[in-house]
């Protein structure tokens, strides 16, 4: 059952209201730490930070359009074994979805974790954010949030939000224990706090917040966002398909790839503990390269760039949550996300699966039935 | 189409059913085209998707994975795993211009030497009609 409450916003300071809520949560006996995006004094970048001191919560900033990494991996690191305490983690919706995938793969656990999901205001690419982030951090975060929430295009100079965020049709945290709502809420006055699970409900009740109703405008605003993003997404898919529909075009699309594998490191759902591409399997003998070169007349080095990307698609596309960290991590500005999301959309649809949605549903390549996909067997189809 | 086109088709045959069927075809003096290059694997369920991807990127004109009939797998359900992986690949590879007909999955039992020879003959004919794979004609890396 959903329990809905609100917190008041004073002086239009959304960030201050959120910090107040997190302090309130951390003060609870059964919450030992909060993991939240923080703007640490020495850094312009906002990074996931594990906090136990209420004073340090003053640097928490989940509003800034910074998304240096998908924190599902961090939460996995904190929960894969008992940590000796309960952690409340502030997560974007795509971080929660990636986390759900890791839980299914038994690389993360939910028992000593409270997921605090926030309505996602979107983010910029890493480089764009670092250029944009001014000295006046809190002010910039609040202004950015106010602009996004008033439905205006935020003033980011020549910078655009990341493509992943512009094409994201799941901006609300559905898999959270507690969800913090901005969309369709008059955030100059208040923020919506909703408990979506029993665990969340238990915590919310102990916070003594004033009860509230979800405003009717919320559903409508979310629907508007989804339809806008879906249009963007479909155009992005069409454009990407046109650029990659043959091996020749795909080669050109990935031409800048230097096999650094940063996209795999940044990917929250690239689940292999050791990637085959960094093992001996691809550490060929020098004479092997020479033989290939002799046979074909030329061999591009490093080898197997396309094999790497297509294999990664075979591994993780059914778990892809579209967070865009692959694009973010690419040193040569290859638009990986549109390609991977496009294929992920197809593979997830083929298995009637939606990454990160239903924790009870097995990943498509982890279960198999006797009676299925008969249409792909044989040579007459 | 080049009339002299001889396709290269890589075939992953499971040790217990399809490979035994190929053996039977041989001892029964049934012939099938030499375009098929057989790789014996213990189970169709051990055919890693990247074997298929690698073969197609290296210029194979077709890939055939063949195992035991449903219910006959010597490892209980390896063939069902293979089927899901082929399903997955069939969602990915056509997006990059590989015709779906270049990747095939069949179940051929150990006693089906005749079916095996017929299937391979027909498969080669199909791929000949399709023509050389796009990857054969260029340097893929």
Coordinates of N, CA and C in Angstrom, one line a residue, chain A residues 244-248 250-251 276-277 282 292 296 298-300 304-307 310-311 313-315 317-318 339 342-343 346-347 350-351 364-365 367-373 375-381, chain B residues 48-51 53-54 57-58 64 70-71 77 80-98 101 103-107 118-120 122-123 126 134-135 138-141:
Chain A
X244 N 23.8 2.1 -38.6 CA 24.5 0.8 -38.2 C 23.9 -0.4 -38.8
X245 N 23.1 -0.3 -39.9 CA 22.4 -1.5 -40.4 C 23.2 -2.4 -41.3
X246 N 24.5 -2.2 -41.3 CA 25.4 -3.2 -42.0 C 26.7 -3.2 -41.2
X247 N 27.5 -4.3 -41.5 CA 28.8 -4.4 -40.8 C 29.7 -3.2 -41.2
X248 N 29.6 -2.8 -42.4 CA 30.4 -1.7 -42.9 C 30.0 -0.4 -42.1
X250 N 28.4 -0.3 -39.2 CA 28.7 -0.4 -37.8 C 30.2 -0.2 -37.5
X251 N 31.0 -0.7 -38.4 CA 32.5 -0.4 -38.3 C 32.8 1.1 -38.3
X276 N 35.8 -11.7 -20.4 CA 36.6 -12.6 -21.3 C 37.6 -11.8 -22.2
X277 N 37.3 -10.5 -22.5 CA 38.1 -9.8 -23.4 C 39.4 -9.3 -22.8
X282 N 42.0 -13.7 -25.4 CA 42.3 -12.7 -26.5 C 43.7 -12.2 -26.4
X292 N 47.3 -14.1 -39.3 CA 46.1 -13.4 -39.8 C 46.4 -12.4 -40.9
X296 N 44.9 -12.4 -44.7 CA 44.0 -11.5 -45.2 C 44.6 -10.3 -45.9
X298 N 45.8 -7.8 -44.4 CA 45.8 -6.7 -43.4 C 44.9 -7.1 -42.2
X299 N 45.4 -6.8 -41.0 CA 44.5 -7.0 -39.9 C 44.5 -5.8 -39.0
X300 N 43.3 -5.3 -38.7 CA 43.3 -4.0 -37.8 C 43.7 -4.4 -36.4
X304 N 39.3 -7.5 -33.1 CA 38.1 -7.9 -32.4 C 37.3 -6.8 -31.8
X305 N 37.3 -5.6 -32.4 CA 36.5 -4.5 -31.8 C 35.0 -4.7 -32.0
X306 N 34.6 -5.2 -33.2 CA 33.2 -5.4 -33.4 C 32.8 -6.6 -32.6
X307 N 33.6 -7.6 -32.5 CA 33.3 -8.8 -31.7 C 33.0 -8.4 -30.3
X310 N 29.6 -6.5 -30.0 CA 28.4 -7.4 -30.3 C 28.3 -8.5 -29.2
X311 N 29.4 -8.9 -28.7 CA 29.4 -9.9 -27.6 C 28.8 -9.2 -26.3
X313 N 26.7 -6.9 -26.3 CA 25.3 -6.8 -26.5 C 24.6 -8.1 -26.2
X314 N 25.3 -9.2 -26.6 CA 24.7 -10.5 -26.3 C 24.7 -10.8 -24.8
X315 N 25.7 -10.3 -24.1 CA 25.7 -10.5 -22.7 C 24.7 -9.7 -21.9
X317 N 22.5 -6.9 -23.1 CA 21.4 -6.1 -23.6 C 20.1 -6.4 -23.0
X318 N 19.9 -7.6 -22.6 CA 18.6 -7.9 -21.9 C 18.5 -7.3 -20.5
X339 N 23.0 3.0 -29.6 CA 23.2 1.7 -30.2 C 22.8 0.6 -29.3
X342 N 19.0 0.7 -28.4 CA 18.2 0.2 -29.6 C 18.2 -1.3 -29.6
X343 N 19.3 -1.9 -29.5 CA 19.4 -3.4 -29.5 C 18.7 -4.0 -28.3
X346 N 15.0 -4.2 -28.6 CA 14.6 -5.4 -29.3 C 14.8 -6.7 -28.6
X347 N 15.9 -6.9 -27.9 CA 16.1 -8.2 -27.2 C 15.2 -8.3 -26.0
X350 N 11.8 -9.2 -27.3 CA 11.8 -10.6 -27.8 C 11.5 -11.6 -26.7
X351 N 12.0 -11.3 -25.5 CA 11.8 -12.2 -24.3 C 10.7 -11.6 -23.4
X364 N 16.3 -13.2 -18.9 CA 15.9 -14.1 -20.0 C 16.9 -15.3 -20.2
X365 N 18.2 -15.0 -20.0 CA 19.2 -16.1 -20.3 C 19.4 -16.9 -19.0
X367 N 16.7 -18.6 -17.5 CA 15.7 -19.6 -17.5 C 15.3 -20.0 -18.9
X368 N 14.7 -21.2 -19.0 CA 14.4 -21.7 -20.4 C 13.4 -22.7 -20.2
X369 N 12.5 -22.8 -21.2 CA 11.4 -23.7 -21.1 C 11.4 -24.7 -22.2
X370 N 10.7 -25.8 -22.0 CA 10.6 -26.8 -23.0 C 9.9 -26.3 -24.3
X371 N 8.8 -25.6 -23.9 CA 7.9 -25.3 -25.0 C 8.0 -23.8 -25.4
X372 N 8.9 -23.4 -26.2 CA 9.0 -22.0 -26.5 C 9.9 -21.8 -27.8
X373 N 9.7 -20.7 -28.4 CA 10.5 -20.3 -29.6 C 10.6 -21.4 -30.7
X375 N 9.5 -21.4 -33.4 CA 9.6 -20.8 -34.7 C 11.0 -20.5 -35.2
X376 N 12.0 -20.6 -34.3 CA 13.4 -20.4 -34.7 C 14.1 -21.7 -35.0
X377 N 13.4 -22.8 -34.8 CA 14.1 -24.1 -35.0 C 13.8 -24.6 -36.4
X378 N 14.8 -25.1 -37.1 CA 14.6 -25.6 -38.4 C 15.1 -24.7 -39.5
X379 N 15.1 -25.1 -40.7 CA 15.7 -24.3 -41.8 C 14.6 -23.8 -42.8
X380 N 13.3 -23.9 -42.4 CA 12.3 -23.5 -43.3 C 11.5 -22.3 -42.7
X381 N 12.2 -21.4 -42.0 CA 11.4 -20.3 -41.5 C 12.1 -19.0 -41.8
Chain B
X48 N 28.8 -20.8 -27.2 CA 28.7 -19.5 -26.7 C 28.3 -18.5 -27.8
X49 N 27.5 -17.6 -27.5 CA 27.1 -16.6 -28.6 C 28.3 -16.0 -29.3
X50 N 29.4 -15.8 -28.6 CA 30.5 -15.2 -29.3 C 31.2 -16.1 -30.3
X51 N 31.0 -17.4 -30.2 CA 31.5 -18.3 -31.3 C 30.8 -17.9 -32.6
X53 N 29.1 -15.1 -33.3 CA 29.4 -13.8 -33.7 C 30.8 -13.7 -34.4
X54 N 31.7 -14.4 -33.8 CA 33.1 -14.4 -34.4 C 33.1 -15.0 -35.8
X57 N 31.5 -12.6 -38.2 CA 32.4 -11.5 -38.5 C 33.6 -11.8 -39.3
X58 N 34.1 -13.1 -39.1 CA 35.3 -13.5 -39.9 C 34.9 -14.0 -41.3
X64 N 25.4 -23.0 -38.4 CA 24.4 -23.9 -38.1 C 24.7 -24.5 -36.7
X70 N 14.2 -31.9 -28.3 CA 13.7 -31.5 -26.9 C 13.4 -32.8 -26.2
X71 N 13.9 -32.9 -25.0 CA 13.7 -34.0 -24.1 C 14.9 -35.1 -24.2
X77 N 19.0 -30.2 -20.3 CA 18.3 -29.0 -20.9 C 19.3 -28.1 -21.7
X80 N 17.8 -26.4 -24.7 CA 16.9 -25.3 -24.5 C 17.7 -24.0 -24.2
X81 N 18.8 -24.1 -23.6 CA 19.7 -23.0 -23.4 C 20.2 -22.5 -24.8
X82 N 20.6 -23.5 -25.6 CA 21.0 -23.1 -27.0 C 19.9 -22.3 -27.7
X83 N 18.7 -22.8 -27.6 CA 17.6 -22.1 -28.3 C 17.4 -20.7 -27.9
X84 N 17.5 -20.4 -26.5 CA 17.4 -19.0 -26.1 C 18.5 -18.2 -26.6
X85 N 19.7 -18.7 -26.7 CA 20.8 -18.0 -27.1 C 20.7 -17.7 -28.6
X86 N 20.2 -18.6 -29.4 CA 20.0 -18.4 -30.8 C 18.9 -17.3 -31.0
X87 N 17.9 -17.4 -30.2 CA 16.8 -16.4 -30.2 C 17.4 -15.0 -30.0
X88 N 18.3 -14.9 -29.0 CA 18.9 -13.7 -28.7 C 19.7 -13.2 -29.9
X89 N 20.5 -14.1 -30.4 CA 21.4 -13.6 -31.6 C 20.5 -13.2 -32.8
X90 N 19.4 -13.9 -32.9 CA 18.5 -13.5 -34.1 C 17.9 -12.2 -33.9
X91 N 17.9 -11.7 -32.7 CA 17.4 -10.3 -32.4 C 18.5 -9.3 -32.7
X92 N 19.8 -9.7 -32.5 CA 20.9 -8.8 -32.5 C 21.5 -8.7 -33.9
X93 N 21.8 -9.8 -34.5 CA 22.6 -9.8 -35.8 C 21.9 -9.2 -37.0
X94 N 20.6 -9.5 -37.2 CA 19.9 -8.8 -38.3 C 20.0 -7.3 -38.3
X95 N 20.1 -6.7 -37.1 CA 20.2 -5.2 -37.0 C 21.4 -4.8 -37.7
X96 N 22.4 -5.6 -37.8 CA 23.7 -5.2 -38.4 C 23.8 -5.8 -39.8
X97 N 22.7 -6.2 -40.4 CA 22.7 -6.6 -41.8 C 22.9 -8.0 -42.1
X98 N 23.1 -8.9 -41.0 CA 23.2 -10.3 -41.3 C 21.8 -10.9 -41.5
X101 N 18.6 -15.8 -42.1 CA 18.8 -17.2 -42.7 C 20.2 -17.7 -42.5
X103 N 21.8 -17.8 -39.8 CA 22.0 -18.5 -38.5 C 20.8 -19.4 -38.3
X104 N 21.2 -20.7 -38.2 CA 20.1 -21.8 -38.1 C 20.3 -22.6 -36.9
X105 N 19.2 -23.1 -36.3 CA 19.2 -24.0 -35.2 C 18.4 -25.2 -35.6
X106 N 18.9 -26.4 -35.5 CA 18.0 -27.6 -35.8 C 18.3 -28.7 -34.7
X107 N 17.3 -29.5 -34.6 CA 17.4 -30.7 -33.8 C 17.5 -31.9 -34.7
X118 N 20.0 -34.5 -45.9 CA 19.0 -33.6 -46.6 C 19.1 -32.2 -46.1
X119 N 19.1 -32.0 -44.8 CA 19.2 -30.7 -44.2 C 20.4 -29.9 -44.6
X120 N 21.5 -30.6 -44.6 CA 22.8 -29.9 -45.0 C 22.7 -29.5 -46.5
X122 N 20.1 -28.9 -48.3 CA 19.2 -27.8 -48.5 C 19.8 -26.5 -47.9
X123 N 20.4 -26.6 -46.8 CA 21.0 -25.4 -46.2 C 22.0 -24.7 -47.1
X126 N 20.3 -23.0 -49.9 CA 19.7 -21.7 -49.5 C 20.8 -20.6 -49.4
X134 N 28.1 -10.3 -46.1 CA 28.6 -9.0 -46.2 C 30.0 -8.9 -45.6
X135 N 30.3 -9.7 -44.6 CA 31.5 -9.6 -43.8 C 32.7 -10.3 -44.6
X138 N 34.9 -7.7 -46.8 CA 35.6 -6.6 -46.2 C 36.4 -6.9 -45.0
X139 N 37.3 -6.0 -44.7 CA 38.1 -6.2 -43.5 C 37.3 -5.8 -42.3
X140 N 37.0 -6.7 -41.5 CA 36.3 -6.4 -40.3 C 37.2 -6.5 -39.1
X141 N 37.1 -5.5 -38.2 CA 38.0 -5.6 -37.1 C 37.3 -5.1 -35.8

